[in-house]
Amino acid sequence: MVGQSPLDPSESRTTVLLEPFVHQVGGHMSMMKYDEHTVCKPLVSQELSFYESLPLAMRQFTPQYKGIVSVHLKKDSLGNLTLLASPSLQPEGSVSDSSVTLWHKRKWAASTSTTSEHTLVKWSHTQLSKTFKDSCPGKVLLRTELQYCTDSLLEDANGNQAERKSYNPWGLHCHRQHLHRMSSKCNENKLHQFLLLENVVSKYNYPCILDLKMGTRQHGDDASEEKKARHIKKCEQSTSASLGVRICGMQVYQADTGHFLCKDKYYGRKLSGEGFRQTLRQFLCNGNHLRTDLLEPITLRLKALLSVIKKQSSYRFYSSSLLIIYEGQEPKENMAPLDNHLHFPKTNCSPSQGSNHSRVDVRMIDFAHTTFKGSKGNHTTYDGPDHGYIFGLENLIKILQNISEGK
């Protein structure tokens, strides 16, 4: 798709109506769903530079880069906003169906007027277009249970029960903020450039996702003194300084309730070292038991990534994230009886037995502040590998090994 000229926005046959990406669990920039296997995000030249010169050894640990697409904002007579991308990656006419447009406007259009952060938005599945009624119950659940609300609305008087009944609101939160920013300088003729990237969770029915901010330093070389001080303080007050990693977001499918348990970056910032360990354990708990079958494949993948990072001289992955992903729907051989004599603090999960070949993935994302020798922009050139990132990976592997050993 790189190098193709943008099409006239009026040519609806080749225009893709962008949806918010409902599996975004962290970050502040809105990710959009382009098609089933592709997401897009606003283009940052430094991130583009990274993807265009990506070392071969790192490609298995990053989303596939698919090119650039032009996006424009459209406002209707009611003030609702939609984002349209052109040209289309899909066959001509595949997204021009009026039911798709209607579904999008009902579900995703955000008013330009500012609303309270305590607004609760919920959509019933009776309004779903046939086009989006997937045969997979997990994907239907995602669309029927989606809520946008704040932490205060997620908790009931006894703790987390209400939160367990909600779907991750973070992506919609980012989307609303992004639309409000764009609408303040709304120009329907202006084309914004977006990066097209692989949707790394498209193959999962119930994607469990952990977003980890990696490294002991988060600010880029281009950060102002004020931003630099702010990021340094965040690192010092969180597990970024002590462990080289902190939690930025999480969604875990709970088999006992049929819903996702979600945590955001504000939760992650407050965690102590022990709290980080317990939350990592919670990420591997499906409400019934600890998914011990996942520990070995995740650890092996992290070790493979560690080996690659150690060989990348001059790279600094400031403010980038690492996603750990697994399928929340267990293979049948994992449904073993609970081993009740083993107790894991802060979760009700006992270990499960089963195959260690469960489908897991580990991917690096967000490279807007990544620098390396030869990258575009004015920045410091570093020698050797990113030791802050390596420190975080080594601690992550160690914690997972401790969980595996029952510590």
CSV table of N, CA and C in Angstrom, one decimal, residues 54-152:
chain,number,residue,atom,x,y,z
A,54,LEU,N,13.7,-2.5,10.1
A,54,LEU,CA,13.6,-3.5,11.1
A,54,LEU,C,14.6,-4.7,10.9
A,55,PRO,N,15.4,-5.0,11.9
A,55,PRO,CA,16.3,-6.1,11.7
A,55,PRO,C,15.6,-7.4,11.6
A,56,LEU,N,16.0,-8.3,10.7
A,56,LEU,CA,15.4,-9.5,10.4
A,56,LEU,C,15.1,-10.3,11.6
A,57,ALA,N,16.0,-10.4,12.6
A,57,ALA,CA,15.8,-11.2,13.8
A,57,ALA,C,14.7,-10.7,14.7
A,58,MET,N,14.3,-9.4,14.5
A,58,MET,CA,13.2,-8.9,15.4
A,58,MET,C,11.9,-9.0,14.8
A,59,ARG,N,11.8,-9.4,13.5
A,59,ARG,CA,10.5,-9.4,12.9
A,59,ARG,C,9.4,-10.3,13.5
A,60,GLN,N,9.9,-11.4,14.1
A,60,GLN,CA,8.9,-12.4,14.7
A,60,GLN,C,8.4,-11.8,16.0
A,61,PHE,N,9.0,-10.7,16.5
A,61,PHE,CA,8.6,-10.2,17.8
A,61,PHE,C,7.9,-8.8,17.6
A,62,THR,N,7.6,-8.4,16.4
A,62,THR,CA,6.9,-7.1,16.2
A,62,THR,C,5.7,-7.4,15.2
A,63,PRO,N,4.7,-6.5,15.3
A,63,PRO,CA,3.6,-6.7,14.3
A,63,PRO,C,4.2,-6.5,12.9
A,64,GLN,N,3.6,-7.1,11.9
A,64,GLN,CA,4.0,-6.9,10.5
A,64,GLN,C,3.6,-5.5,10.1
A,65,TYR,N,4.5,-4.8,9.4
A,65,TYR,CA,4.2,-3.5,8.9
A,65,TYR,C,3.6,-3.7,7.5
A,66,LYS,N,2.4,-3.0,7.3
A,66,LYS,CA,1.7,-3.2,6.1
A,66,LYS,C,1.6,-2.0,5.2
A,67,GLY,N,2.2,-0.9,5.6
A,67,GLY,CA,2.2,0.3,4.8
A,67,GLY,C,1.5,1.5,5.4
A,68,ILE,N,1.1,2.4,4.6
A,68,ILE,CA,0.5,3.7,5.1
A,68,ILE,C,-0.8,3.9,4.5
A,69,VAL,N,-1.7,4.5,5.2
A,69,VAL,CA,-3.1,4.7,4.6
A,69,VAL,C,-3.4,6.2,5.0
A,70,SER,N,-4.2,6.8,4.1
A,70,SER,CA,-4.7,8.2,4.4
A,70,SER,C,-6.0,8.1,5.1
A,71,VAL,N,-6.2,9.0,6.1
A,71,VAL,CA,-7.4,9.0,6.9
A,71,VAL,C,-8.0,10.4,7.0
A,72,HIS,N,-9.3,10.5,6.9
A,72,HIS,CA,-9.9,11.8,7.1
A,72,HIS,C,-11.1,11.7,8.0
A,73,LEU,N,-11.4,12.8,8.6
A,73,LEU,CA,-12.5,12.9,9.6
A,73,LEU,C,-13.7,13.4,8.9
A,74,LYS,N,-14.9,12.7,9.2
A,74,LYS,CA,-16.1,13.1,8.6
A,74,LYS,C,-17.1,13.4,9.8
A,75,LYS,N,-17.8,14.6,9.6
A,75,LYS,CA,-18.7,15.0,10.7
A,75,LYS,C,-20.1,15.1,10.0
A,76,ASP,N,-21.1,14.5,10.7
A,76,ASP,CA,-22.5,14.5,10.1
A,76,ASP,C,-23.2,15.7,10.7
A,77,SER,N,-24.5,15.9,10.3
A,77,SER,CA,-25.3,17.1,10.7
A,77,SER,C,-25.5,17.1,12.2
A,78,LEU,N,-25.4,15.9,12.9
A,78,LEU,CA,-25.6,15.9,14.3
A,78,LEU,C,-24.4,16.1,15.1
A,79,GLY,N,-23.2,16.3,14.4
A,79,GLY,CA,-22.0,16.5,15.1
A,79,GLY,C,-21.2,15.2,15.4
A,80,ASN,N,-21.8,14.1,15.0
A,80,ASN,CA,-21.1,12.8,15.2
A,80,ASN,C,-19.9,12.7,14.2
A,81,LEU,N,-18.8,12.1,14.7
A,81,LEU,CA,-17.6,12.0,14.0
A,81,LEU,C,-17.3,10.5,13.6
A,82,THR,N,-16.8,10.4,12.4
A,82,THR,CA,-16.3,9.1,12.0
A,82,THR,C,-15.0,9.3,11.3
A,83,LEU,N,-14.1,8.2,11.3
A,83,LEU,CA,-12.9,8.2,10.6
A,83,LEU,C,-12.9,7.3,9.4
A,84,LEU,N,-12.5,7.8,8.2
A,84,LEU,CA,-12.6,7.1,7.0
A,84,LEU,C,-11.2,6.9,6.4
A,85,ALA,N,-10.8,5.7,6.0
A,85,ALA,CA,-9.5,5.5,5.5
A,85,ALA,C,-9.6,5.1,4.0
A,86,SER,N,-8.6,5.6,3.2
A,86,SER,CA,-8.5,5.2,1.8
A,86,SER,C,-7.1,5.2,1.4
A,87,PRO,N,-6.6,4.4,0.5
A,87,PRO,CA,-7.4,3.4,-0.2
A,87,PRO,C,-7.7,2.1,0.6
A,88,SER,N,-8.5,1.2,0.1
A,88,SER,CA,-8.8,0.0,0.9
A,88,SER,C,-7.9,-1.1,0.6
A,89,LEU,N,-7.6,-1.9,1.7
A,89,LEU,CA,-6.8,-3.1,1.5
A,89,LEU,C,-7.7,-4.3,1.1
A,90,GLN,N,-9.0,-4.1,1.3
A,90,GLN,CA,-10.0,-5.1,1.1
A,90,GLN,C,-10.5,-5.1,-0.4
A,91,PRO,N,-11.1,-6.2,-0.9
A,91,PRO,CA,-11.7,-6.2,-2.2
A,91,PRO,C,-12.7,-5.1,-2.4
A,92,GLU,N,-12.8,-4.5,-3.5
A,92,GLU,CA,-13.7,-3.4,-3.8
A,92,GLU,C,-15.1,-3.7,-3.4
A,93,GLY,N,-15.7,-2.8,-2.7
A,93,GLY,CA,-17.1,-2.9,-2.3
A,93,GLY,C,-17.3,-3.7,-1.0
A,94,SER,N,-16.3,-4.3,-0.4
A,94,SER,CA,-16.5,-5.2,0.7
A,94,SER,C,-16.9,-4.5,2.0
A,95,VAL,N,-16.7,-3.2,2.1
A,95,VAL,CA,-17.1,-2.5,3.3
A,95,VAL,C,-18.1,-1.4,3.0
A,96,SER,N,-18.7,-1.4,1.8
A,96,SER,CA,-19.6,-0.3,1.5
A,96,SER,C,-21.0,-0.6,1.9
A,97,ASP,N,-21.3,-1.8,2.4
A,97,ASP,CA,-22.7,-2.1,2.8
A,97,ASP,C,-23.2,-1.2,3.8
A,98,SER,N,-24.5,-0.7,3.6
A,98,SER,CA,-25.1,0.3,4.4
A,98,SER,C,-25.2,-0.1,5.8
A,99,SER,N,-25.4,-1.5,6.0
A,99,SER,CA,-25.6,-2.0,7.4
A,99,SER,C,-24.3,-1.8,8.2
A,100,VAL,N,-23.2,-1.8,7.6
A,100,VAL,CA,-21.9,-1.6,8.3
A,100,VAL,C,-21.8,-0.1,8.7
A,101,THR,N,-22.2,0.8,7.8
A,101,THR,CA,-22.1,2.2,8.1
A,101,THR,C,-23.1,2.5,9.3
A,102,LEU,N,-24.3,1.9,9.2
A,102,LEU,CA,-25.3,2.1,10.2
A,102,LEU,C,-24.8,1.6,11.6
A,103,TRP,N,-24.2,0.4,11.5
A,103,TRP,CA,-23.7,-0.2,12.8
A,103,TRP,C,-22.6,0.7,13.3
A,104,HIS,N,-21.7,1.2,12.5
A,104,HIS,CA,-20.6,2.0,13.0
A,104,HIS,C,-21.2,3.3,13.6
A,105,LYS,N,-22.1,3.9,13.0
A,105,LYS,CA,-22.6,5.2,13.5
A,105,LYS,C,-23.4,5.0,14.8
A,106,ARG,N,-24.1,3.9,14.9
A,106,ARG,CA,-24.8,3.6,16.2
A,106,ARG,C,-23.8,3.4,17.3
A,107,LYS,N,-22.8,2.6,17.0
A,107,LYS,CA,-22.0,2.1,18.0
A,107,LYS,C,-20.8,3.0,18.4
A,108,TRP,N,-20.2,3.7,17.4
A,108,TRP,CA,-18.9,4.3,17.6
A,108,TRP,C,-18.9,5.8,17.5
A,109,ALA,N,-19.8,6.4,16.8
A,109,ALA,CA,-19.7,7.8,16.6
A,109,ALA,C,-19.7,8.5,17.9
A,110,ALA,N,-18.8,9.5,18.1
A,110,ALA,CA,-18.7,10.2,19.4
A,110,ALA,C,-19.0,11.6,19.2
A,111,SER,N,-19.9,12.2,20.0
A,111,SER,CA,-20.3,13.6,19.9
A,111,SER,C,-19.1,14.5,20.1
A,112,THR,N,-19.1,15.6,19.5
A,112,THR,CA,-18.0,16.6,19.7
A,112,THR,C,-18.1,17.3,21.0
A,113,SER,N,-19.4,17.3,21.5
A,113,SER,CA,-19.5,18.0,22.8
A,113,SER,C,-18.9,17.2,23.9
A,114,THR,N,-18.3,17.9,24.9
A,114,THR,CA,-17.6,17.2,26.0
A,114,THR,C,-18.6,16.6,26.9
A,115,THR,N,-18.4,15.4,27.3
A,115,THR,CA,-19.3,14.7,28.2
A,115,THR,C,-18.5,14.3,29.4
A,116,SER,N,-19.2,14.1,30.5
A,116,SER,CA,-18.6,13.7,31.8
A,116,SER,C,-17.8,12.4,31.6
A,117,GLU,N,-16.7,12.3,32.3
A,117,GLU,CA,-15.9,11.1,32.3
A,117,GLU,C,-16.7,9.9,33.0
A,118,HIS,N,-17.7,10.3,33.7
A,118,HIS,CA,-18.5,9.3,34.4
A,118,HIS,C,-19.7,8.8,33.6
A,119,THR,N,-19.7,9.1,32.3
A,119,THR,CA,-20.8,8.6,31.5
A,119,THR,C,-20.6,7.1,31.3
A,120,LEU,N,-21.7,6.3,31.4
A,120,LEU,CA,-21.6,4.9,31.1
A,120,LEU,C,-22.3,4.6,29.8
A,121,VAL,N,-21.6,4.0,28.9
A,121,VAL,CA,-22.2,3.7,27.6
A,121,VAL,C,-22.3,2.2,27.4
A,122,LYS,N,-23.4,1.7,27.1
A,122,LYS,CA,-23.5,0.3,26.9
A,122,LYS,C,-24.4,0.0,25.7
A,123,TRP,N,-24.0,-0.9,24.8
A,123,TRP,CA,-24.8,-1.3,23.7
A,123,TRP,C,-25.4,-2.7,23.8
A,124,SER,N,-26.6,-2.8,23.4
A,124,SER,CA,-27.2,-4.2,23.5
A,124,SER,C,-27.0,-4.9,22.1
A,125,HIS,N,-26.9,-6.2,22.2
A,125,HIS,CA,-26.5,-6.9,21.0
A,125,HIS,C,-27.7,-7.1,20.1
A,126,THR,N,-28.9,-6.7,20.5
A,126,THR,CA,-30.1,-6.8,19.6
A,126,THR,C,-29.9,-5.8,18.4
A,127,GLN,N,-29.1,-4.8,18.6
A,127,GLN,CA,-28.9,-3.8,17.5
A,127,GLN,C,-27.8,-4.2,16.5
A,128,LEU,N,-27.1,-5.3,16.8
A,128,LEU,CA,-25.9,-5.7,16.0
A,128,LEU,C,-26.4,-6.0,14.6
A,129,SER,N,-25.6,-5.5,13.6
A,129,SER,CA,-25.8,-5.8,12.2
A,129,SER,C,-25.4,-7.3,12.0
A,130,LYS,N,-26.1,-7.9,11.1
A,130,LYS,CA,-25.8,-9.3,10.7
A,130,LYS,C,-24.3,-9.5,10.3
A,131,THR,N,-23.8,-8.4,9.7
A,131,THR,CA,-22.4,-8.4,9.2
A,131,THR,C,-21.5,-8.7,10.3
A,132,PHE,N,-21.8,-8.3,11.6
A,132,PHE,CA,-20.9,-8.4,12.7
A,132,PHE,C,-21.2,-9.5,13.7
A,133,LYS,N,-22.3,-10.2,13.4
A,133,LYS,CA,-22.6,-11.3,14.3
A,133,LYS,C,-21.7,-12.5,13.9
A,134,ASP,N,-20.6,-12.6,14.6
A,134,ASP,CA,-19.6,-13.6,14.3
A,134,ASP,C,-20.1,-14.9,14.9
A,135,SER,N,-19.7,-16.0,14.3
A,135,SER,CA,-20.1,-17.3,14.8
A,135,SER,C,-19.4,-17.6,16.1
A,136,CYS,N,-18.2,-16.9,16.3
A,136,CYS,CA,-17.4,-17.1,17.6
A,136,CYS,C,-18.1,-16.4,18.7
A,137,PRO,N,-18.5,-17.2,19.8
A,137,PRO,CA,-19.1,-16.5,20.9
A,137,PRO,C,-18.3,-15.5,21.6
A,138,GLY,N,-17.0,-15.7,21.6
A,138,GLY,CA,-16.1,-14.7,22.2
A,138,GLY,C,-16.1,-13.3,21.6
A,139,LYS,N,-16.2,-13.3,20.2
A,139,LYS,CA,-16.2,-12.1,19.5
A,139,LYS,C,-17.6,-11.4,19.7
A,140,VAL,N,-18.6,-12.2,19.8
A,140,VAL,CA,-20.0,-11.6,20.0
A,140,VAL,C,-20.0,-10.9,21.4
A,141,LEU,N,-19.4,-11.7,22.4
A,141,LEU,CA,-19.3,-11.1,23.7
A,141,LEU,C,-18.6,-9.8,23.8
A,142,LEU,N,-17.5,-9.7,23.0
A,142,LEU,CA,-16.8,-8.4,23.0
A,142,LEU,C,-17.7,-7.2,22.6
A,143,ARG,N,-18.5,-7.5,21.6
A,143,ARG,CA,-19.3,-6.4,21.1
A,143,ARG,C,-20.6,-6.1,21.9
A,144,THR,N,-21.1,-7.2,22.6
A,144,THR,CA,-22.3,-7.0,23.3
A,144,THR,C,-22.1,-6.5,24.7
A,145,GLU,N,-20.9,-6.8,25.2
A,145,GLU,CA,-20.6,-6.4,26.6
A,145,GLU,C,-19.8,-5.1,26.8
A,146,LEU,N,-19.5,-4.5,25.7
A,146,LEU,CA,-18.6,-3.4,25.7
A,146,LEU,C,-19.2,-2.2,26.5
A,147,GLN,N,-18.4,-1.7,27.5
A,147,GLN,CA,-18.8,-0.6,28.3
A,147,GLN,C,-17.7,0.5,28.3
A,148,TYR,N,-18.1,1.7,28.4
A,148,TYR,CA,-17.1,2.8,28.7
A,148,TYR,C,-17.5,3.4,30.0
A,149,CYS,N,-16.6,3.3,31.0
A,149,CYS,CA,-16.8,3.8,32.3
A,149,CYS,C,-15.5,4.0,33.0
A,150,THR,N,-15.6,4.6,34.2
A,150,THR,CA,-14.4,4.9,34.9
A,150,THR,C,-14.3,3.8,36.1
A,151,ASP,N,-13.1,3.8,36.8
A,151,ASP,CA,-12.9,2.9,37.8
A,151,ASP,C,-14.0,2.9,38.9
A,152,SER,N,-14.5,4.1,39.2
A,152,SER,CA,-15.5,4.2,40.2
A,152,SER,C,-16.8,3.4,39.8
